[in-house]
Tab-separated table of C-alpha atoms in Angstrom:
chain	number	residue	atom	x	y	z
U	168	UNK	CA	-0.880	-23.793	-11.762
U	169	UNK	CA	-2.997	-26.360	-13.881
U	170	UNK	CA	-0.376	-25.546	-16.914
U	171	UNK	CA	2.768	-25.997	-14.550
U	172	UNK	CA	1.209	-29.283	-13.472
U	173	UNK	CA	0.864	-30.277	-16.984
U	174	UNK	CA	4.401	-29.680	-18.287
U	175	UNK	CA	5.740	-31.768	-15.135
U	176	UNK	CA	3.277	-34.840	-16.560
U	177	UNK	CA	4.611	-34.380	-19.857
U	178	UNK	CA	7.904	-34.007	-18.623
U	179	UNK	CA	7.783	-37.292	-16.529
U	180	UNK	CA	6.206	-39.321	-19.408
U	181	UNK	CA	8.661	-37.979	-21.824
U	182	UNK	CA	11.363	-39.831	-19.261
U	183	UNK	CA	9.743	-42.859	-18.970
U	184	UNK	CA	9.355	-43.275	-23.109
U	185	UNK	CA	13.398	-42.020	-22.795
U	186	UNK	CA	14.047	-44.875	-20.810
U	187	UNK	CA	11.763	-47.738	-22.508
U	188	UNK	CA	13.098	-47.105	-26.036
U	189	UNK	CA	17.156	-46.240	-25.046
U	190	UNK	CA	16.675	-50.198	-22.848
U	191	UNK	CA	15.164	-51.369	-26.291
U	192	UNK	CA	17.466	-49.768	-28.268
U	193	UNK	CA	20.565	-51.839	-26.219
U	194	UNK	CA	18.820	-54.934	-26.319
U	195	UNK	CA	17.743	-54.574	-29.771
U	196	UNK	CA	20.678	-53.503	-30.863
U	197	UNK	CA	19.644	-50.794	-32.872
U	198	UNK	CA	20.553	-47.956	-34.253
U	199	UNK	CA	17.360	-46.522	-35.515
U	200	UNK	CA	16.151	-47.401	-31.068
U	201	UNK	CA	19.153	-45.145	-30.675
U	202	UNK	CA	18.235	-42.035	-32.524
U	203	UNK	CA	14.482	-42.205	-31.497
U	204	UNK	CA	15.823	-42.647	-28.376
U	205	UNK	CA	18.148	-39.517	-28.801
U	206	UNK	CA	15.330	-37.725	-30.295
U	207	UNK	CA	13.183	-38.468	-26.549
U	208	UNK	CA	15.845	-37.292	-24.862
U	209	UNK	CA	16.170	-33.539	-26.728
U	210	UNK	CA	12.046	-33.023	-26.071
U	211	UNK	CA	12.873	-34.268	-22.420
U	212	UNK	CA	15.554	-31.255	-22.133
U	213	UNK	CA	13.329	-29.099	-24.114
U	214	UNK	CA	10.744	-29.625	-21.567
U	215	UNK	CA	12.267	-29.954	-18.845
U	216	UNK	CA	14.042	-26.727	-19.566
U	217	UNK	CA	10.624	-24.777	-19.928
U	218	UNK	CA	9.019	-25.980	-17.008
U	219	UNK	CA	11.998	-25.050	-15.245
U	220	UNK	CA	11.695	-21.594	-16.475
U	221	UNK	CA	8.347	-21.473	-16.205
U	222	UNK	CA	7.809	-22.754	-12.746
U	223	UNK	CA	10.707	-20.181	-11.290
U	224	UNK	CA	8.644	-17.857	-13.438
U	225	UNK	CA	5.300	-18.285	-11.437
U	226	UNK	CA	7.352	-18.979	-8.164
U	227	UNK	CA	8.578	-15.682	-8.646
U	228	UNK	CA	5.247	-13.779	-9.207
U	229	UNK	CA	3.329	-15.590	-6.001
U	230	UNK	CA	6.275	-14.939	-4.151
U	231	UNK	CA	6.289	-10.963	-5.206
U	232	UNK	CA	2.526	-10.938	-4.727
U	233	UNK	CA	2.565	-12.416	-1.234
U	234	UNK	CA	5.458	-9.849	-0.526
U	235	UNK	CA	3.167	-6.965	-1.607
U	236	UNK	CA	-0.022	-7.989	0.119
U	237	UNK	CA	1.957	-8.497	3.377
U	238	UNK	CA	3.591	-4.987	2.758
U	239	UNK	CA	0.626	-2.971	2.441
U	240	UNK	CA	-1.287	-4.734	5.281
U	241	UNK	CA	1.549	-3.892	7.501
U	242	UNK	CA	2.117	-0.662	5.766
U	243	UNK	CA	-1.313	0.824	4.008
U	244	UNK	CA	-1.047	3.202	1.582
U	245	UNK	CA	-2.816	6.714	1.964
U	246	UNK	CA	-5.441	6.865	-0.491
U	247	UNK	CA	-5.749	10.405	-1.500
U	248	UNK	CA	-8.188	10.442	-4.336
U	249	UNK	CA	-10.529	7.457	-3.091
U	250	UNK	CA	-12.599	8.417	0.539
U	251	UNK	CA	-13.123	5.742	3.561
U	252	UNK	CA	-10.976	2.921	2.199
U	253	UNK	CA	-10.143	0.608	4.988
U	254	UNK	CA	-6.626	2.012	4.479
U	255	UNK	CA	-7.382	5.476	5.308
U	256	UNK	CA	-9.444	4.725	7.958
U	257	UNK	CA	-6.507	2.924	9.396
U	258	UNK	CA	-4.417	5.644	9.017
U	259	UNK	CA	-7.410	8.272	10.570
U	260	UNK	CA	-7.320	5.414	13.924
U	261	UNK	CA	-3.707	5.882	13.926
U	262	UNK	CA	-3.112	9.008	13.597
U	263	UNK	CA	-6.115	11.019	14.875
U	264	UNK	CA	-6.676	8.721	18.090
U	265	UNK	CA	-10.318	8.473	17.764
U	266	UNK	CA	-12.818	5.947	16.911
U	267	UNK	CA	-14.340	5.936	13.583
U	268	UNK	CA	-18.110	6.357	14.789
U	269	UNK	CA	-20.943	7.015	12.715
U	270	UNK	CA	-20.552	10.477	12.041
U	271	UNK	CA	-16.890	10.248	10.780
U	272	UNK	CA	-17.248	9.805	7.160
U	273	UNK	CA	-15.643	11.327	3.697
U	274	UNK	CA	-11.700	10.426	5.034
U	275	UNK	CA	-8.940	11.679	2.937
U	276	UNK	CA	-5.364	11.244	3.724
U	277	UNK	CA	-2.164	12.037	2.154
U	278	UNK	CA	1.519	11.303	3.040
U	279	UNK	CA	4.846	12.573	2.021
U	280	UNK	CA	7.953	11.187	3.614
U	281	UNK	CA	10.099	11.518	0.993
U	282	UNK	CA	12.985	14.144	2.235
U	283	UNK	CA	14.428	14.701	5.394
U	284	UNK	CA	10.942	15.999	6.498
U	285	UNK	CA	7.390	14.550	6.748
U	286	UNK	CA	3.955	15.569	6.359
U	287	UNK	CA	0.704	13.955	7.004
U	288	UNK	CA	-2.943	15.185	5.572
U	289	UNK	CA	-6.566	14.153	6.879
U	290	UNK	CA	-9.996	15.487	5.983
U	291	UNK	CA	-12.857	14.218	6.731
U	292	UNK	CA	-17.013	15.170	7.984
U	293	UNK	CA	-17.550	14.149	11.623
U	294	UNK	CA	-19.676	16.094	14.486
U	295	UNK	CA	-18.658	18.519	17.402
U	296	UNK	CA	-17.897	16.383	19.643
U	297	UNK	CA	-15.284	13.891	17.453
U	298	UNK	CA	-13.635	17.626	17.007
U	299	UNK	CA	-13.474	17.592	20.843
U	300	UNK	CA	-12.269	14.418	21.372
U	301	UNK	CA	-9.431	15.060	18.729
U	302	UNK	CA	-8.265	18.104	20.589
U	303	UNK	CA	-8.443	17.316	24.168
U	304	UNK	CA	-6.474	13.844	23.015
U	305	UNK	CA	-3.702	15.724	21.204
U	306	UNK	CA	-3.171	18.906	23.656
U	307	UNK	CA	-4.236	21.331	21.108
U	308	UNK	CA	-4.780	24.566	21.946
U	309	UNK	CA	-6.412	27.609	19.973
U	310	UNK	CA	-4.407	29.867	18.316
U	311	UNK	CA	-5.082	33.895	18.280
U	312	UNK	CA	-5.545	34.440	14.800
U	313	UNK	CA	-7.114	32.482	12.409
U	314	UNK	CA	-5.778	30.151	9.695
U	315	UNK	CA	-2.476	28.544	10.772
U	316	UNK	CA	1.476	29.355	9.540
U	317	UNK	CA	1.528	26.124	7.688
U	318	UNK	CA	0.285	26.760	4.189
U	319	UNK	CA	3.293	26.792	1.979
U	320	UNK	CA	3.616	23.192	3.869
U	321	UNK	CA	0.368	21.542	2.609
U	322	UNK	CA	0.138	20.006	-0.420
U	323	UNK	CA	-3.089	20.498	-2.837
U	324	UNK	CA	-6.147	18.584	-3.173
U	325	UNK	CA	-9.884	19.206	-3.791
U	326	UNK	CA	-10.798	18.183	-0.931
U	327	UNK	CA	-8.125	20.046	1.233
U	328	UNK	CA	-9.590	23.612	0.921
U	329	UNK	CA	-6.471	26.170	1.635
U	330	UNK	CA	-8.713	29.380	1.560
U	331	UNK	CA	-11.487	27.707	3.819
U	332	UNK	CA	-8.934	27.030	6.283
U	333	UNK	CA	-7.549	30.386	6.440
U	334	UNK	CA	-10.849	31.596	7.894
U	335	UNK	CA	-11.391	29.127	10.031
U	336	UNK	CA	-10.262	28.854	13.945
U	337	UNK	CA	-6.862	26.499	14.378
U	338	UNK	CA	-5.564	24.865	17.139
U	339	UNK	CA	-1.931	23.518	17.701
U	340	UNK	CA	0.492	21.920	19.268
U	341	UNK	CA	4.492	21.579	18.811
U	342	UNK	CA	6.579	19.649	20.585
U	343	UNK	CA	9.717	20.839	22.410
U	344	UNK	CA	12.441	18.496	21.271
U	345	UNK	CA	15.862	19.155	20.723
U	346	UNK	CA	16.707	18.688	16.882
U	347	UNK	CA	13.620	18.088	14.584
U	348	UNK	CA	10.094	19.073	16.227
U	349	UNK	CA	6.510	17.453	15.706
U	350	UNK	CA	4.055	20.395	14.825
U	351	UNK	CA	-0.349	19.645	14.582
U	352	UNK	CA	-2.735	21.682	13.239
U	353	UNK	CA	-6.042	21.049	13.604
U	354	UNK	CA	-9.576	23.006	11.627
U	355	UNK	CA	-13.346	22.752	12.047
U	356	UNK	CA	-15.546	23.919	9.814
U	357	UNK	CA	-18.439	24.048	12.147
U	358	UNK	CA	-21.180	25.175	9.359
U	359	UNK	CA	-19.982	22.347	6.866
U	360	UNK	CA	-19.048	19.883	9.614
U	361	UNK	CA	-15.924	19.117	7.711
U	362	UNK	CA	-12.434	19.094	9.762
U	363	UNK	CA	-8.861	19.251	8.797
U	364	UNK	CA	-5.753	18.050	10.563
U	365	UNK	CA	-2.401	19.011	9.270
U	366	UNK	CA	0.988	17.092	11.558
U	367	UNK	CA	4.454	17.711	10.235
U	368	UNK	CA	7.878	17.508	11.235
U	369	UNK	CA	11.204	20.209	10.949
């Protein structure tokens, strides 16, 4: 900003000194007036010229940055290699329906809507009774077997533990639409206090 303001002084003074020597130059009567004054005017255009470019220049890079900040506070991005970032917690309100309370901690989340189907990823630590809250909130209900039918569906991650979740106790819930359905899958590791929740679309 301090540069841009500089170039428009220059610029500005550079059309005054324009000015002063072409008004000399006519009264004077002279030629060498003219070509100094000539000379004024080609650093004017010069100058003006780059603080043109340069201004649209830094116009166009606060404008782009105030784009992007608005975009990802409307739209966070799922962070899926950094835990608890005000994002993901975002993302756990929004998706899990719960509040964040002490014990919910360690959040991971991952997205992928690219495609004609979506998934959506969440692990995290919490207690029992967040695990409670989550399924009595969401309808889910426990499945015979353990694991879930989802696993060629979920992506991998070090902190989304595929063979853990086989052995653990899953609860779900589909919806009944006509066309593409809305599936959940929910785990607890009770021993580890760690849960996952799995939601994807088909």
């Amino acid at each position: 900003m301090t540069k841009l303001i500089v170039l428009i002084t220059i610029a500005i003074i550079l059309l005054f000194v324009f000015i002063i020597i072409l008004i000399y130059a006519i009264i004077k009567k002279s030629k060498r007036l003219l070509w100094l004054s000539a000379l004024s005017l080609a650093l004017l255009f010069c100058t003006g010229t780059y603080t043109l470019y340069y201004g649209l220049k830094k116009g166009k890079e606060k404008t782009l940055s105030i784009t992007k900040n608005a975009f990802e506070k409307a739209f966070p991005k799922f962070d899926s290699e950094t835990p608890d970032t005000e994002s993901n917690k975002k993302h756990f309100s929004d998706f899990l329906k719960v509040n964040i309370t002490p014990d919910v901690k360690n959040i991971y989340c991952f997205d992928d809507t690219f495609g004609q189907d979506a998934d959506f990823m969440f692990a995290f630590n919490c207690d029992s009774l967040t695990t409670i809250k989550i399924i009595e909130h969401h309808l889910l209900k426990k499945d015979s077997l353990a694991g879930n039918d989802s696993e060629s569906l979920q992506h991998d991650f070090f902190w989304w533990d595929k063979k853990k979740i086989r052995e653990l106790e899953c609860f779900s819930w589909d919806s009944n639409n006509e066309g593409k359905n809305i599936h959940k899958r929910f785990w607890y590791d009770q021993k580890l206090k760690k849960a996952y929740y799995f939601e994807f679309d088909l």
